[in-house]
Coordinates of C-alpha atoms in Angstrom, one line a residue:
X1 CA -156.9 -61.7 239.7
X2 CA -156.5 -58.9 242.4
X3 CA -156.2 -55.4 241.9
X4 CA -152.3 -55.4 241.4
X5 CA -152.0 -58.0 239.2
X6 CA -155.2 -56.2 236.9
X7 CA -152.9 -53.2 237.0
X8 CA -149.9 -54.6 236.0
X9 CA -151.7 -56.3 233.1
X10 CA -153.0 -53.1 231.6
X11 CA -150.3 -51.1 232.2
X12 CA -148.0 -53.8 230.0
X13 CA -151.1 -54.0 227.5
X14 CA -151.5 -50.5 227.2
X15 CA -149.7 -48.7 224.1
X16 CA -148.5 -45.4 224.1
X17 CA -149.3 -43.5 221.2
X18 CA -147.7 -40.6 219.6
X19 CA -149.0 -37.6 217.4
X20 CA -147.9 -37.6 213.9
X21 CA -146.0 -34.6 214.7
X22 CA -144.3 -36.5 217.1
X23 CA -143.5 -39.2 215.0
X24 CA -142.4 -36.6 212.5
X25 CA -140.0 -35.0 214.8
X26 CA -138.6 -38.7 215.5
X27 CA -137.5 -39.4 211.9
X28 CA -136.3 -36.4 210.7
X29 CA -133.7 -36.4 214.6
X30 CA -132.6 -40.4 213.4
X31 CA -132.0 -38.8 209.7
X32 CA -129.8 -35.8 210.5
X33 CA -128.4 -36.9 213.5
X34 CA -127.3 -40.2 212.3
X35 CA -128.2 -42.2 215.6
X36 CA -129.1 -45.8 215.3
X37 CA -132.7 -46.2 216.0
X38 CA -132.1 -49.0 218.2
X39 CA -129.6 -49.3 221.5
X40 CA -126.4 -50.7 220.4
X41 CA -126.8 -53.8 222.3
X42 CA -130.2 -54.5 221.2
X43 CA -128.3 -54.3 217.8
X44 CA -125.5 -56.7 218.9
X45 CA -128.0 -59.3 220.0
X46 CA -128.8 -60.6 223.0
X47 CA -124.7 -60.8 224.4
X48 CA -123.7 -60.5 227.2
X49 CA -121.7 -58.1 229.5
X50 CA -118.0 -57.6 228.6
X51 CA -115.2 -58.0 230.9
X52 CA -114.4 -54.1 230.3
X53 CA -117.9 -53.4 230.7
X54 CA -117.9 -55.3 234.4
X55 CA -114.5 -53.7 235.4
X56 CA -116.6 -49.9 234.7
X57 CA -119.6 -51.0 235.9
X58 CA -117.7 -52.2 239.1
X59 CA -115.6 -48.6 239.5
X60 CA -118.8 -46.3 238.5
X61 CA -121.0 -48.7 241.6
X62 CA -117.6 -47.9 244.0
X63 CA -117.3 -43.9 242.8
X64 CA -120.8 -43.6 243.3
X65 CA -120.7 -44.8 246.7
X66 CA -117.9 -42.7 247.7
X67 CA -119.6 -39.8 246.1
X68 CA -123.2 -40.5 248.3
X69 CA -120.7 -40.7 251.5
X70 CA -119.7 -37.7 250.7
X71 CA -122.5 -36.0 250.0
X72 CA -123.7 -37.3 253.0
X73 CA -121.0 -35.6 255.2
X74 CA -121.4 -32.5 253.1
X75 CA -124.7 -32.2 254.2
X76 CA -124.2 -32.9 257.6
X77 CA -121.3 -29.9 257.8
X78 CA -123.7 -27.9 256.4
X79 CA -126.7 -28.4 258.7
X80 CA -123.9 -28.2 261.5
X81 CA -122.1 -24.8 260.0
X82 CA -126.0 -23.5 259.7
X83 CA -126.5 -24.6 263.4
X84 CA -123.5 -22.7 264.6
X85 CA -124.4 -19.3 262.4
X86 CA -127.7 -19.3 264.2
X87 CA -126.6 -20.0 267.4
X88 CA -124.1 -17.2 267.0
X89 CA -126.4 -14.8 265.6
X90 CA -129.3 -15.5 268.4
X91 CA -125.9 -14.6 270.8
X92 CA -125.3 -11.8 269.1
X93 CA -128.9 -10.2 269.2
X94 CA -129.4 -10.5 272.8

């Protein structure tokens, strides 16, 4: 086994512990808060992906895109607009 593979193997054997404290804390959120302690679809079973649940999934992937284009240009215009205030202010102190 190489080193990878020996690191992958103890990182998925490896258990994370918490403090009773913790653990404490954990119960008493479930019991006043009324959350499931589970995901919902862990709690549904194993089913799949719903028709609804594609049609988001497909509009959040497309509004994400547009939103990393423009953030993209945004910071473009701004490194140019920052550009152009220093050029104009080296102008200005000469």
């Amino acid at each position: 086994m190489d080193t990878s593979q020996e690191r992958i193997f103890i990182i998925e054997n490896t258990r994370r512990e918490f403090t009773p404290e913790f653990k404490d804390e954990a119960v008493k959120l479930v019991i006043n808060t009324g959350r499931p302690v589970f995901k919902a679809s862990q709690d549904a079973g194993e089913g799949g992906v719903t028709e609804t649940e594609k049609a988001e999934l497909l509009r959040l992937r497309k509004e994400n895109a547009d939103l990393k284009l423009d953030r993209a240009f945004l910071k473009k215009a701004s490194l140019f607009f920052a550009q152009e205030a220093s050029d104009t202010n080296a102008k200005r102190s000469h």
